[in-house]
Amino acid sequence: MVKTPIKVIVRTRPTVEFAYKNININENTGHIAINIPKSAEQGFVNHQQEDWGFTFDKVLQNASQEVVFDICGKELIHSALGGYSGTIMAYGQTGAGKTFTMMGSQIDYKYRGMMPRCISLLFQEIEARYEQQITVGVSYLEIYNEMMYDLLAGGDQNTGLAIQEDNNGYVQVKGLTIKKCQTEEDAIAQLFEGETNRTISEHKLNKASSRSHCVFTVHLEIRSRVESAEKVIISKLNLVDLAGSERTKKTGSEGRTLLEAQFINKSLSFLEQVVVALSEKQRDHIPYRQSKLTNLLKDSIGGNSKTVMIANIWPEKHQLEETISTLKFAQRMMKVTNESSIRVNLDPQVLIKKYEKEIKDLRQELAMHDTLANRGRIQYEPYTPEQQYKQQQIAQQFLNGELEDIDIDSLRQVKELFFQFRNLYRNLVKDLENKNYIPRTEKEPDVSKKKSDQVKPVESVGMEENKHGFGLGKARKDAKPTTNIENLVNIPKDEFKQVDDKAQQEIRKESQITEVNKESTIEKRIVNVDKQQAFTDFKNKEGSSINQQILENINQLKDKKDNIISLSETSNQLKKDIEIKKGIIAQKQLNKNQEEIAQGIIDEEEYQTLKELKELKKQLKQNQENIKSLKSEIIMIDQCINQSKQALVQKFEEHFLKKYGLTLQDINNPLVNQKEEDYSINDPSEQDDVDQDALAYIRAKNKVTQLQKARKQEKMHK
C-alpha cells in the first residue's frame, strides 16, 4: 500500500483581460499571489483582507492541451496499467474551462481534451504489452439534480442505478452499463455517444454550460500471459468533469437553470465538507453519504486511488472572488492523502479448471505409484451404496467374530470401515435405550437428542438498512431536458483557441507600408521605371543578405520535406511488417484449443513473434515522432521565409521611395502583393497526410454523427 497525496494542478483560462495588477503567477515555484485593494466605500475602519498566497504542485498559464495531458494524465495511465486506480477531476467556477480541459473541442483534433488523449495513450500501451492480456470496458455516468443517468444507455433515468460497496469496500454503481471496447475507435465512439446525452444550458457567463457532474470510467482487467492465469488485476481510471460553481447574480440564472445551479452548488458544498473532514487528522466520521457525488468519489478522495485535480480559474478582475474560492478549495485538497494499492482477484472459472486438472494429475500419479508397488488397480473414487453395504457386512462379521482379520487395501477402505463401526454402535445404543436395558447417567452423551430440539440462535433484528445516499427534492418528469446534436460540443471561447496569426501579420505588415502624401504644390514626378528589374537589382545589392537568408531557408525546407518523404516510406514498410506479424499471431491463436486460450499459454515461437512486433511498433512510433518534429520545423522555417519576404519588400519600398520619390502604389507595382513565385518549391509532399493518430478519433466522431442524424430522421418519420 502506497500513501500518495492528491496532486493539484492549476490551469488559467487564456484571456486578453488578465488582471495583471491583482494576480501574480510564478510558474516555476507554483505560487499564485492575489491582491485586492481595500475599497474606500467601506469607511476608515476596514478589516478587509487584501493579500492571498497559494502554492500548488504546478501552475499552467496559457498551456496547450498537450502540455496539460503530459503533466496530468500520462503518469496515471501507466499507474492504471500497473494495477493502481486513478482519478483526474476538473474543478472550478462556471466558464473557467473544465469541460474544454477534460473533453476539448470536437471540431479540431489538436484541441481534443484529457479524455480522448487518455484513451489513445491507453490503447497504445496495451498494444506494446504483449506479455499481458488486458480487457477494457467503459462507462459514462451523469449526476443531474441529484439523480443518476446512464449516458451509454440513452441518457434516460435508470431507477436501477445504485451506489454500493463490494465485499472489499470498493465503490461500484449497480446497474451501470459497461461497454467492452476492443479498439481505440470503439472507446472514443462510446465517449462521443455519451457526450450527446449530456445536459447543457446557456447563461450569461457560458453559452454551453454543463449542468451536471459527469464521470467517464475506464475499467481494466489485466491478466498475465506468462505467469498464473487465474490472477486478475482490477483497476479503473475515473475522468471527472464537475459542474461549475456559480453565483446566480452574475449568471442571471432563473427557472430551471436556477434550480440546476442550486443542486450544483449544494453538491459542491458537500464535496468541500468531505475534503475538510479528511484534512482533519482526528476526525472519525467522513460524510461521504451526504450526496451521490461524494459517495461516488469515495475511492478517489481519501480512498484507494491516485488522484489529480485540475483547478481551472478565470483570471480576470471581475472574477477574483470566484478565483480565490477555487484556489482555497484546491489548497485544502492538497492536504488529503490516499492509500493506493493493487487490487488482485482470482478468476473462479480458471481456478476450477486448474483444480480439476490438478486432481486428475494427482490421481494418475497415485495410480502409477500403486502399479509400481504391485498393489493392483485401486480405486480412489467415493464408495457407491452397494460398496458401502458390503463394507457394513464385513464390519458386522468382524464384530460377531465370524472374521478374524480384515484385508486392508487402501486408506479409503479404512475410513469407510470406521464409519460403519460408528453406525453399528449408534444403532446398538439406540435399540438398548428403547428397551430400557441401560440406565442413563449424567456423564453419558445424549446421543438421542434430536437436532430439532437444539436451541437455535436468535436472529438479530433492527439491522441497519444498506442505503445508497438520498435524493434532494423531487424532480419533474421534464426535469432532464433533451439535447440536440447541435448542442453536442461545448466549444470554448476564442481565448482557448490557438489563433493562427499568419494572415493577420501579413495584413498588418501591408497596412504599415508608408503612404507618402507630399503637401507640396509640386506635382508628383512620373518616372519611367522597370519595377521588376529594380527589385532584382535591389535583391542582388542592398537586399542581398535578406535574399540569401530566404534562399538558405528554402533549401532547408526542401531537405526537411525530402526527409519526411523518406521517413513516410519507412513508416509504410513498418506498418506492412506489423500487419504480417499480427497475422502470424492471429493464426496461432486459431490453432490453439480452448484450454490453452483460457490459460493464456504461448509457445517460444509466438513469444518471439510478439517481441518482434513490439520492436516494430517502437520503431514506427519513433518514425512518427520524427515526422511530427520535422513538420514543426517546416512550419517554423516557412514562417521565417514569409517574414523575410515581407522585410525584403518593405526595405525595397524604402529604397524605392528614397531613390525615385515614389511609393510602389504610385506606379501600381505588383511587388506589394507579390506571391511566392520567386521562391516557390514544387514539391508533392506539401500536402501532408492526415496524422495516423487522429484516424481513430475522426472515424469515431463521424460514426457518432451519422448515428445521430439517422436517429433524427427516424423521429421525423414517426
XYZ file of C-alpha atoms in Angstrom:
718
model
C 0.000 0.000 0.000
C 1.385 3.389 -1.079
C 0.378 6.684 0.541
C 0.044 9.361 -2.138
C -1.230 12.916 -1.538
C -3.676 14.326 -4.052
C -1.797 16.245 -6.739
C -3.269 19.668 -7.577
C -2.593 21.460 -10.870
C -3.909 24.986 -11.506
C -4.766 25.928 -15.098
C -5.602 29.505 -16.066
C -8.054 30.325 -18.806
C -6.349 32.419 -21.515
C -7.855 35.904 -21.637
C -6.949 39.317 -23.023
C -8.306 40.943 -19.845
C -5.847 39.243 -17.483
C -5.792 41.025 -14.108
C -2.043 41.716 -14.036
C -2.444 44.306 -11.259
C -4.199 41.828 -8.979
C -2.753 38.386 -9.847
C 0.925 37.406 -9.871
C 1.756 33.872 -11.101
C 5.142 32.163 -10.762
C 5.066 29.007 -12.883
C 8.497 27.845 -11.682
C 7.583 27.729 -7.989
C 3.839 27.075 -8.450
C 2.961 30.170 -6.395
C -0.030 32.443 -7.005
C -0.343 35.808 -5.218
C -3.597 37.800 -5.333
C -4.106 41.366 -4.171
C -7.454 43.145 -3.877
C -7.062 46.757 -2.608
C -9.394 47.894 0.133
C -12.471 49.708 -1.034
C -12.822 53.316 0.070
C -16.570 52.812 0.344
C -16.056 50.615 3.447
C -15.048 53.600 5.562
C -11.985 54.385 7.650
C -12.170 51.226 9.779
C -11.826 48.444 7.224
C -10.513 44.977 8.110
C -10.932 43.582 4.610
C -8.170 41.146 3.634
C -6.003 42.444 0.812
C -3.432 39.722 0.051
C -3.702 35.973 -0.531
C -0.939 33.490 -1.327
C -1.256 29.931 -2.620
C 1.322 27.281 -3.583
C 0.480 24.238 -5.696
C 2.236 21.314 -7.361
C 2.114 23.081 -10.732
C 0.613 26.204 -12.278
C -0.093 26.201 -16.033
C -0.657 29.591 -17.640
C -1.706 29.689 -21.314
C -0.761 25.995 -21.618
C -1.810 23.851 -24.574
C -3.929 20.712 -24.293
C -0.899 18.528 -24.981
C 1.124 20.098 -22.151
C -1.759 19.648 -19.697
C -2.085 15.974 -20.653
C 1.660 15.322 -20.345
C 1.686 16.722 -16.795
C -1.652 15.395 -15.507
C -2.558 12.290 -17.489
C 0.417 10.233 -18.660
C 1.572 9.095 -15.222
C -1.913 7.898 -14.225
C -2.269 5.843 -17.431
C 0.912 3.914 -16.635
C -0.216 3.508 -12.994
C -3.602 2.120 -14.087
C -1.887 -0.458 -16.301
C 0.291 -1.323 -13.306
C -2.775 -2.067 -11.163
C -3.302 1.264 -9.360
C -6.636 3.003 -9.866
C -6.524 6.687 -10.801
C -8.757 9.752 -10.977
C -8.488 13.021 -12.882
C -11.066 15.638 -11.951
C -11.613 19.208 -13.164
C -12.921 21.724 -10.610
C -13.658 25.432 -10.900
C -16.242 28.117 -11.496
C -18.557 28.064 -14.482
C -16.881 29.206 -17.683
C -13.335 28.551 -16.423
C -12.644 25.785 -18.971
C -13.285 22.500 -17.139
C -15.132 20.760 -19.973
C -12.604 22.054 -22.509
C -9.817 20.607 -20.358
C -11.477 17.203 -19.983
C -13.259 16.778 -23.339
C -11.807 19.502 -25.528
C -13.256 20.614 -28.832
C -14.592 18.001 -31.226
C -14.181 20.360 -34.180
C -10.371 20.295 -34.266
C -8.343 17.177 -33.433
C -5.422 19.090 -31.888
C -7.769 20.667 -29.323
C -9.006 17.294 -28.003
C -9.038 17.070 -24.231
C -7.931 14.782 -21.434
C -10.496 12.017 -22.063
C -9.701 11.188 -25.724
C -5.965 11.601 -25.114
C -6.079 9.133 -22.191
C -7.947 6.607 -24.351
C -5.439 6.983 -27.183
C -2.375 6.508 -24.947
C -4.043 3.620 -23.099
C -4.550 1.548 -26.246
C -1.044 2.370 -27.469
C 0.375 0.989 -24.224
C -1.880 -2.075 -24.392
C -0.576 -2.940 -27.865
C 3.001 -2.692 -26.576
C 2.348 -5.039 -23.605
C 2.274 -8.338 -25.475
C 3.015 -10.310 -22.297
C -0.349 -9.251 -20.801
C -3.971 -9.803 -21.762
C -5.876 -6.596 -20.979
C -9.661 -6.225 -21.204
C -11.046 -2.669 -21.485
C -14.567 -1.541 -20.587
C -16.009 1.977 -20.402
C -18.959 3.532 -18.593
C -20.361 7.080 -18.560
C -22.443 8.340 -15.619
C -24.176 11.689 -15.142
C -25.422 13.144 -11.836
C -28.100 15.709 -12.677
C -30.189 17.318 -9.924
C -29.042 14.570 -7.526
C -30.315 11.844 -9.869
C -28.101 9.416 -11.793
C -28.321 8.815 -15.540
C -26.554 6.189 -17.632
C -25.275 8.138 -20.665
C -24.399 4.947 -22.566
C -27.970 3.673 -22.209
C -29.618 6.615 -23.961
C -29.290 9.064 -21.066
C -32.694 8.124 -19.603
C -33.084 7.960 -15.856
C -32.405 4.443 -14.655
C -34.050 3.722 -11.313
C -31.906 0.579 -11.043
C -28.705 2.621 -10.615
C -27.420 2.494 -7.049
C -24.066 3.280 -5.452
C -22.835 0.444 -3.262
C -19.667 -1.117 -1.908
C -18.479 -4.627 -2.641
C -17.116 -7.069 -0.047
C -13.677 -5.441 -0.221
C -15.022 -1.907 0.305
C -14.633 -0.677 -3.294
C -17.330 1.646 -4.651
C -19.334 0.466 -7.645
C -22.582 1.506 -9.354
C -25.123 -1.279 -9.586
C -26.933 -1.401 -12.937
C -24.463 0.857 -14.785
C -23.740 -0.124 -18.397
C -20.113 -1.128 -19.054
C -19.294 -1.421 -22.765
C -16.399 -3.687 -23.761
C -14.028 -1.990 -26.240
C -11.558 -3.837 -28.449
C -10.027 -0.785 -30.155
C -9.366 2.893 -29.537
C -12.067 3.796 -32.049
C -14.699 1.809 -30.101
C -13.853 3.583 -26.844
C -13.859 7.093 -28.367
C -17.168 6.329 -30.116
C -18.699 5.463 -26.729
C -17.295 8.726 -25.331
C -18.909 10.748 -28.131
C -22.154 8.812 -27.725
C -22.272 9.748 -24.038
C -21.478 13.390 -24.812
C -24.597 13.666 -26.985
C -26.743 12.769 -23.956
C -25.192 15.265 -21.537
C -27.236 18.101 -20.067
C -26.072 21.613 -21.032
C -27.657 25.074 -20.809
C -26.824 28.681 -21.569
C -26.337 31.595 -19.193
C -24.511 34.920 -19.217
C -21.042 33.505 -18.445
C -21.140 30.383 -20.632
C -23.135 29.584 -23.772
C -22.720 25.827 -23.251
C -22.554 25.330 -19.504
C -22.515 21.784 -18.114
C -25.462 21.378 -15.763
C -24.376 18.059 -14.278
C -21.403 16.169 -12.873
C -20.131 13.530 -15.320
C -17.812 10.591 -14.654
C -16.289 8.657 -17.574
C -14.669 5.482 -16.230
C -12.260 3.114 -17.958
C -12.367 -0.370 -16.370
C -9.295 -2.593 -16.797
C -8.820 -6.333 -16.197
C -5.178 -7.372 -16.558
C -4.068 -10.999 -16.892
C -0.566 -12.277 -17.424
C 0.216 -14.496 -20.408
C 3.432 -15.685 -18.746
C 2.533 -16.185 -15.060
C -0.572 -17.774 -13.499
C -3.725 -17.063 -15.496
C -6.149 -17.148 -12.536
C -4.638 -13.954 -11.109
C -6.613 -10.912 -12.345
C -5.544 -7.335 -11.572
C -8.513 -4.936 -11.439
C -8.037 -1.187 -11.880
C -10.008 1.748 -13.201
C -9.443 5.319 -14.347
C -12.100 7.907 -13.448
C -12.222 11.046 -15.611
C -14.480 13.504 -13.776
C -15.928 16.714 -15.232
C -17.558 18.532 -12.327
C -20.228 21.128 -12.954
C -19.070 24.676 -12.278
C -19.899 26.570 -9.117
C -21.735 29.780 -9.975
C -23.136 32.952 -8.465
C -26.663 33.385 -9.718
C -26.369 37.186 -9.663
C -23.612 37.003 -12.290
C -25.056 34.193 -14.393
C -28.602 35.563 -14.373
C -29.999 32.053 -13.903
C -33.744 31.701 -13.485
C -36.359 28.989 -13.724
C -34.942 25.554 -14.472
C -31.380 26.894 -14.759
C -31.675 28.376 -11.267
C -32.840 25.026 -9.856
C -29.892 23.292 -11.533
C -27.499 25.862 -10.046
C -28.880 25.188 -6.564
C -28.276 21.448 -6.864
C -24.780 22.034 -8.299
C -23.725 24.413 -5.535
C -25.187 22.133 -2.845
C -23.309 19.040 -4.085
C -20.056 21.019 -4.363
C -20.573 22.244 -0.786
C -20.906 18.622 0.370
C -17.721 17.811 -1.562
C -15.908 20.596 0.284
C -17.193 19.277 3.633
C -15.707 15.857 2.818
C -12.355 17.427 1.919
C -12.342 19.457 5.141
C -13.162 16.352 7.204
C -10.359 14.353 5.546
C -7.830 17.128 6.173
C -8.558 16.951 9.932
C -6.473 14.083 11.348
C -8.624 13.321 14.395
C -11.926 13.272 12.507
C -13.756 9.951 12.983
C -16.685 10.336 10.585
C -16.349 11.364 6.943
C -19.741 12.475 5.479
C -19.479 10.661 2.149
C -23.188 9.755 2.048
C -24.467 13.335 2.069
C -24.710 13.344 -1.730
C -24.337 10.966 -4.642
C -21.265 12.841 -5.893
C -19.269 12.416 -2.672
C -20.418 8.811 -2.297
C -19.343 8.024 -5.860
C -15.922 9.685 -5.370
C -15.204 7.877 -2.098
C -12.353 5.857 -3.644
C -10.908 8.951 -5.335
C -10.880 11.265 -2.307
C -9.306 9.626 0.719
C -9.604 6.118 -0.724
C -7.703 3.657 -2.881
C -6.732 5.810 -5.846
C -4.049 8.085 -7.253
C -5.840 11.381 -7.793
C -5.008 14.524 -9.763
C -7.232 17.599 -9.501
C -7.098 20.324 -12.156
C -8.292 23.626 -10.676
C -9.494 25.867 -13.513
C -9.512 29.604 -12.795
C -10.662 32.645 -14.781
C -8.007 35.308 -14.028
C -9.993 38.448 -14.787
C -10.686 41.322 -12.415
C -14.438 40.755 -12.152
C -13.845 37.019 -11.386
C -11.367 37.488 -8.497
C -13.756 36.308 -5.754
C -14.523 33.039 -7.563
C -10.815 32.579 -8.318
C -9.879 32.908 -4.628
C -12.652 30.465 -3.665
C -11.379 27.886 -6.189
C -7.777 28.248 -5.006
C -8.806 27.839 -1.354
C -10.597 24.582 -2.151
C -7.610 23.372 -4.188
C -5.257 24.122 -1.287
C -7.451 22.087 1.081
C -7.455 19.220 -1.416
C -3.634 19.055 -1.235
C -3.922 18.054 2.453
C -5.857 14.869 1.593
C -3.816 11.658 1.316
C -4.938 8.484 -0.453
C -3.702 4.951 0.217
C -3.161 3.280 -3.147
C -2.875 -0.473 -3.502
C -3.096 -3.050 -6.272
C -6.416 -4.893 -6.331
C -5.948 -8.577 -7.195
C -8.826 -11.001 -7.764
C -8.846 -14.704 -8.605
C -10.903 -15.817 -11.570
C -13.177 -18.637 -10.206
C -13.682 -20.322 -13.588
C -9.959 -20.508 -14.247
C -9.391 -21.761 -10.689
C -11.954 -24.553 -11.109
C -10.290 -25.696 -14.332
C -6.906 -25.544 -12.625
C -8.062 -27.614 -9.632
C -9.746 -30.183 -11.879
C -6.514 -30.604 -13.790
C -4.514 -30.935 -10.541
C -6.907 -33.610 -9.219
C -6.654 -35.519 -12.459
C -2.841 -35.382 -12.374
C -2.717 -36.500 -8.714
C -4.956 -39.473 -9.433
C -2.745 -40.522 -12.303
C 0.297 -40.208 -10.039
C -1.349 -42.372 -7.363
C -2.243 -44.991 -9.958
C 1.371 -45.103 -11.146
C 2.569 -45.417 -7.523
C 0.176 -48.329 -6.844
C 1.297 -50.104 -10.003
C 4.971 -49.797 -9.024
C 4.142 -51.128 -5.532
C 2.295 -54.180 -7.008
C -0.912 -53.132 -5.280
C -3.092 -53.687 -8.310
C -5.739 -51.337 -9.517
C -7.010 -49.314 -6.541
C -9.990 -47.014 -6.872
C -9.933 -43.537 -5.271
C -13.481 -42.535 -6.119
C -16.090 -42.315 -3.292
C -17.860 -45.615 -2.395
C -21.124 -46.425 -4.118
C -24.129 -47.501 -1.946
C -23.533 -51.156 -2.916
C -19.880 -50.947 -1.831
C -20.866 -49.244 1.459
C -23.312 -52.089 2.224
C -20.582 -54.645 1.550
C -18.223 -52.879 3.993
C -21.024 -52.809 6.579
C -21.388 -56.621 6.310
C -17.604 -57.048 6.765
C -17.709 -54.855 9.884
C -20.685 -56.814 11.298
C -18.947 -60.138 10.687
C -15.791 -58.849 12.382
C -17.765 -57.750 15.463
C -19.606 -61.088 15.609
C -16.302 -62.996 15.447
C -17.018 -64.544 12.108
C -13.885 -62.866 10.662
C -10.563 -62.970 12.443
C -8.869 -60.449 10.190
C -9.800 -57.848 7.548
C -7.771 -57.378 4.410
C -6.982 -53.654 4.005
C -6.077 -52.415 0.541
C -6.434 -48.610 0.812
C -6.908 -45.717 3.181
C -10.308 -45.178 1.659
C -11.387 -48.605 2.934
C -10.100 -47.843 6.438
C -12.173 -44.662 6.639
C -15.256 -46.434 5.376
C -14.877 -49.269 7.936
C -14.560 -46.819 10.827
C -17.666 -45.056 9.580
C -19.590 -48.353 9.526
C -18.330 -49.265 13.044
C -19.701 -45.966 14.343
C -23.084 -46.554 12.706
C -23.349 -50.051 14.172
C -22.501 -48.742 17.644
C -25.092 -45.953 17.433
C -27.790 -48.356 16.258
C -27.000 -50.746 19.105
C -27.144 -47.975 21.747
C -30.440 -46.729 20.340
C -32.025 -50.194 20.489
C -30.896 -50.743 24.075
C -32.240 -47.355 25.194
C -35.630 -48.080 23.678
C -35.807 -51.359 25.730
C -34.576 -49.573 28.938
C -31.693 -52.027 29.363
C -29.121 -49.330 30.059
C -29.795 -46.688 32.723
C -28.994 -43.101 31.773
C -26.183 -41.289 33.562
C -25.182 -37.604 33.515
C -21.800 -38.401 32.004
C -23.217 -40.383 29.122
C -23.654 -38.421 25.922
C -27.172 -37.588 24.907
C -26.996 -39.258 21.512
C -30.762 -39.460 21.141
C -31.291 -35.745 21.323
C -32.686 -34.523 18.068
C -31.270 -31.604 16.188
C -34.678 -30.003 16.131
C -34.601 -29.784 19.957
C -31.421 -27.757 19.959
C -31.666 -24.071 20.643
C -31.308 -22.019 17.520
C -29.574 -18.692 17.689
C -31.948 -15.783 17.649
C -31.603 -13.759 14.538
C -30.809 -10.149 15.170
C -33.432 -7.566 14.438
C -33.251 -3.878 13.767
C -30.411 -4.251 11.254
C -29.481 -1.051 9.560
C -30.669 -0.896 6.002
C -27.943 -0.524 3.357
C -28.809 2.796 1.839
C -27.241 4.436 -1.151
C -27.360 8.146 -0.382
C -30.574 10.166 -0.571
C -32.260 12.347 -3.099
C -32.621 16.056 -2.532
C -36.078 17.046 -3.701
C -38.213 15.526 -6.394
C -37.656 16.498 -9.994
C -40.436 16.824 -12.531
C -40.736 14.428 -15.425
C -39.418 17.116 -17.760
C -36.544 17.984 -15.399
C -33.979 16.447 -17.735
C -34.050 18.434 -20.984
C -33.489 16.764 -24.301
C -30.282 17.715 -26.044
C -29.864 18.014 -29.784
C -26.820 17.078 -31.778
C -26.233 20.794 -32.323
C -25.561 21.110 -28.584
C -23.052 18.235 -28.676
C -19.854 20.244 -28.442
C -19.073 22.561 -25.590
C -16.965 24.933 -27.680
C -14.875 27.256 -25.506
C -14.365 30.894 -26.197
C -11.764 32.262 -28.560
C -9.266 32.586 -25.705
C -8.866 28.821 -25.562
C -8.023 28.528 -29.248
C -4.568 28.950 -30.659
C -5.173 31.555 -33.325
C -3.129 31.419 -36.476
C -1.781 34.967 -36.817
C -0.065 34.393 -40.114
C -2.766 36.094 -42.202
C -3.216 38.880 -39.656
C 0.512 39.590 -39.597
C 0.535 39.955 -43.374
C -2.378 42.387 -43.200
C -0.660 44.451 -40.513
C 2.603 44.474 -42.476
C 0.844 45.634 -45.601
C -1.036 48.306 -43.675
C 2.276 49.592 -42.308
C 3.620 50.369 -45.796
C 4.233 54.067 -45.745
C 1.938 56.225 -47.837
C 3.767 59.412 -48.666
C 1.479 62.336 -49.342
C 3.542 65.336 -50.169
C 1.840 68.525 -49.043
C 3.665 70.436 -51.723
C 2.017 72.149 -54.623
C 4.558 70.481 -56.903
C 3.029 67.619 -58.864
C 4.390 64.146 -58.422
C 7.137 63.182 -60.748
C 6.281 60.322 -63.033
C 9.358 58.275 -63.760
C 9.557 55.502 -66.272
C 10.997 52.713 -64.095
C 11.304 48.965 -64.792
C 9.916 47.815 -61.451
C 10.841 44.147 -61.755
C 14.414 44.997 -62.800
C 14.701 47.464 -59.923
C 13.582 44.788 -57.469
C 16.083 42.286 -58.935
C 18.922 44.804 -58.616
C 17.901 45.557 -55.048
C 17.962 41.820 -54.111
C 21.468 41.461 -55.527
C 22.857 44.571 -53.823
C 21.195 46.285 -50.855
C 18.903 43.355 -50.004
C 21.403 40.573 -50.701
C 21.667 39.494 -47.032
C 17.893 39.053 -46.659
C 17.672 37.369 -50.052
C 20.468 34.962 -49.113
C 18.681 34.104 -45.871
C 15.484 33.346 -47.823
C 17.342 31.045 -50.222
C 19.034 29.197 -47.342
C 15.688 28.691 -45.627
C 14.173 27.390 -48.857
C 16.988 24.833 -49.209
C 16.461 23.739 -45.606
C 12.733 23.485 -46.265
C 13.327 21.234 -49.259
C 15.707 18.999 -47.268
C 13.167 18.658 -44.446
C 10.437 17.669 -46.890
C 12.730 15.112 -48.522
C 13.376 13.638 -45.062
C 9.628 13.435 -44.419
C 9.129 11.536 -47.690
C 11.877 9.080 -46.731
C 10.511 8.578 -43.208
C 6.964 8.137 -44.566
C 8.158 5.354 -46.877
C 9.904 3.686 -43.924
C 6.740 4.006 -41.818
C 4.638 2.412 -44.549
C 7.025 -0.534 -44.716
C 6.944 -0.894 -40.919
C 3.139 -0.926 -40.995
C 3.194 -3.734 -43.545
C 5.624 -5.727 -41.375
C 3.395 -5.148 -38.325
C 0.345 -6.445 -40.188
C 2.291 -9.563 -41.206
C 3.300 -10.243 -37.580
C -0.277 -9.691 -36.406
C -1.460 -12.192 -38.998
C 1.022 -14.790 -37.728
C -0.153 -14.278 -34.125
C -3.824 -14.444 -35.158
C -3.198 -17.724 -36.997
C -1.522 -19.202 -33.918
C -4.497 -18.173 -31.798
C -6.832 -20.002 -34.180
C -4.748 -23.167 -33.888
C -4.985 -23.203 -30.077
C -7.624 -25.139 -28.196
C -9.981 -23.561 -25.669
C -7.921 -24.625 -22.652
C -4.744 -23.026 -23.991
C -6.616 -19.803 -24.791
C -8.204 -19.681 -21.309
C -4.850 -20.183 -19.598
C -3.067 -17.743 -21.916
C -0.328 -20.231 -22.838
C 2.129 -19.095 -25.517
C 4.979 -21.068 -27.048
C 8.510 -19.882 -27.777
C 7.801 -19.037 -31.408
C 4.762 -16.934 -30.530
C 6.707 -15.183 -27.780
C 9.473 -14.305 -30.258
C 6.883 -13.007 -32.756
C 5.304 -10.812 -30.060
C 8.731 -9.488 -29.156
C 9.461 -8.607 -32.791
C 6.023 -6.972 -33.078
C 6.763 -4.776 -30.071
C 10.092 -3.705 -31.597
C 8.409 -2.835 -34.918
C 5.788 -0.745 -33.127
C 8.546 1.024 -31.220
C 10.326 1.869 -34.481
C 7.063 3.048 -36.052
C 6.337 5.285 -33.083
C 9.846 6.783 -33.263
C 9.407 7.399 -37.017
C 6.097 9.147 -36.450
C 7.630 11.329 -33.740
C 10.452 12.267 -36.121
C 7.915 13.148 -38.827
C 5.976 15.245 -36.345
C 9.154 17.055 -35.301
C 10.085 17.721 -38.943
C 6.623 19.128 -39.627
C 7.041 21.556 -36.712
C 10.425 22.621 -38.083
C 8.895 23.111 -41.548
C 6.232 25.398 -40.082
C 8.899 27.486 -38.326
C 11.049 27.707 -41.484
C 8.008 28.659 -43.545
C 7.196 31.441 -41.081
C 10.790 32.688 -41.282
C 10.584 32.734 -45.102
C 7.356 34.757 -45.033
C 8.764 37.224 -42.510
C 11.952 37.635 -44.579
C 9.927 38.245 -47.734
C 7.857 40.903 -46.015
C 11.014 42.534 -44.678
C 12.593 42.447 -48.146
C 9.557 44.128 -49.767
C 9.453 46.765 -47.016
C 13.174 47.526 -47.412
C 12.744 47.737 -51.189
C 9.903 50.253 -50.787
C 12.022 52.440 -48.555
C 14.839 52.216 -51.107
C 12.431 52.957 -53.986
C 10.945 55.964 -52.185
C 14.366 57.369 -51.370
C 15.701 56.920 -54.905
C 12.706 57.959 -57.033
C 10.470 59.847 -54.607
C 7.603 57.479 -55.378
C 5.811 54.739 -53.481
C 5.064 51.375 -55.005
C 1.350 52.235 -55.097
C 2.060 55.341 -57.160
C 3.255 53.217 -60.068
C 0.944 50.250 -59.365
C 3.858 47.956 -58.512
C 2.773 44.302 -58.145
C 5.574 43.630 -55.662
C 3.414 44.696 -52.715
C 1.088 41.757 -53.261
C 3.822 39.512 -54.616
C 3.179 35.790 -54.157
C 5.794 33.152 -53.585
C 6.587 32.808 -57.258
C 10.263 33.693 -56.980
C 10.836 31.288 -54.096
C 8.275 28.522 -54.637
C 9.122 24.826 -54.391
C 7.128 22.412 -56.461
C 7.076 19.523 -54.036
C 4.248 16.970 -53.897
C 4.819 16.481 -50.176
C 3.483 19.949 -49.332
C 0.032 18.499 -48.707
C 0.634 16.443 -45.598
C -1.410 13.371 -45.000
C -3.750 13.140 -42.046
C -1.935 12.210 -38.832
C -2.315 8.490 -38.263
C -3.008 9.037 -34.545
C -6.068 11.124 -35.452
C -7.746 8.481 -37.632
C -9.455 6.670 -34.760
C -10.657 9.988 -33.318
C -12.047 11.185 -36.673
C -13.682 7.845 -37.538
C -15.375 7.669 -34.123
C -16.651 11.238 -34.435
C -18.067 10.605 -37.929
C -19.647 7.356 -36.776
C -21.489 9.030 -33.887
C -22.525 11.989 -36.080
C -24.055 9.679 -38.673
C -25.818 7.728 -35.921
C -27.354 10.916 -34.525
C -28.533 12.014 -37.973
C -30.166 8.624 -38.522
C -31.966 8.912 -35.185
C -33.245 12.379 -36.100
C -34.603 11.161 -39.433
C -36.271 8.204 -37.713
C -38.015 10.558 -35.259
C -39.167 12.799 -38.106
C -40.723 9.851 -39.959
C -42.557 8.779 -36.810
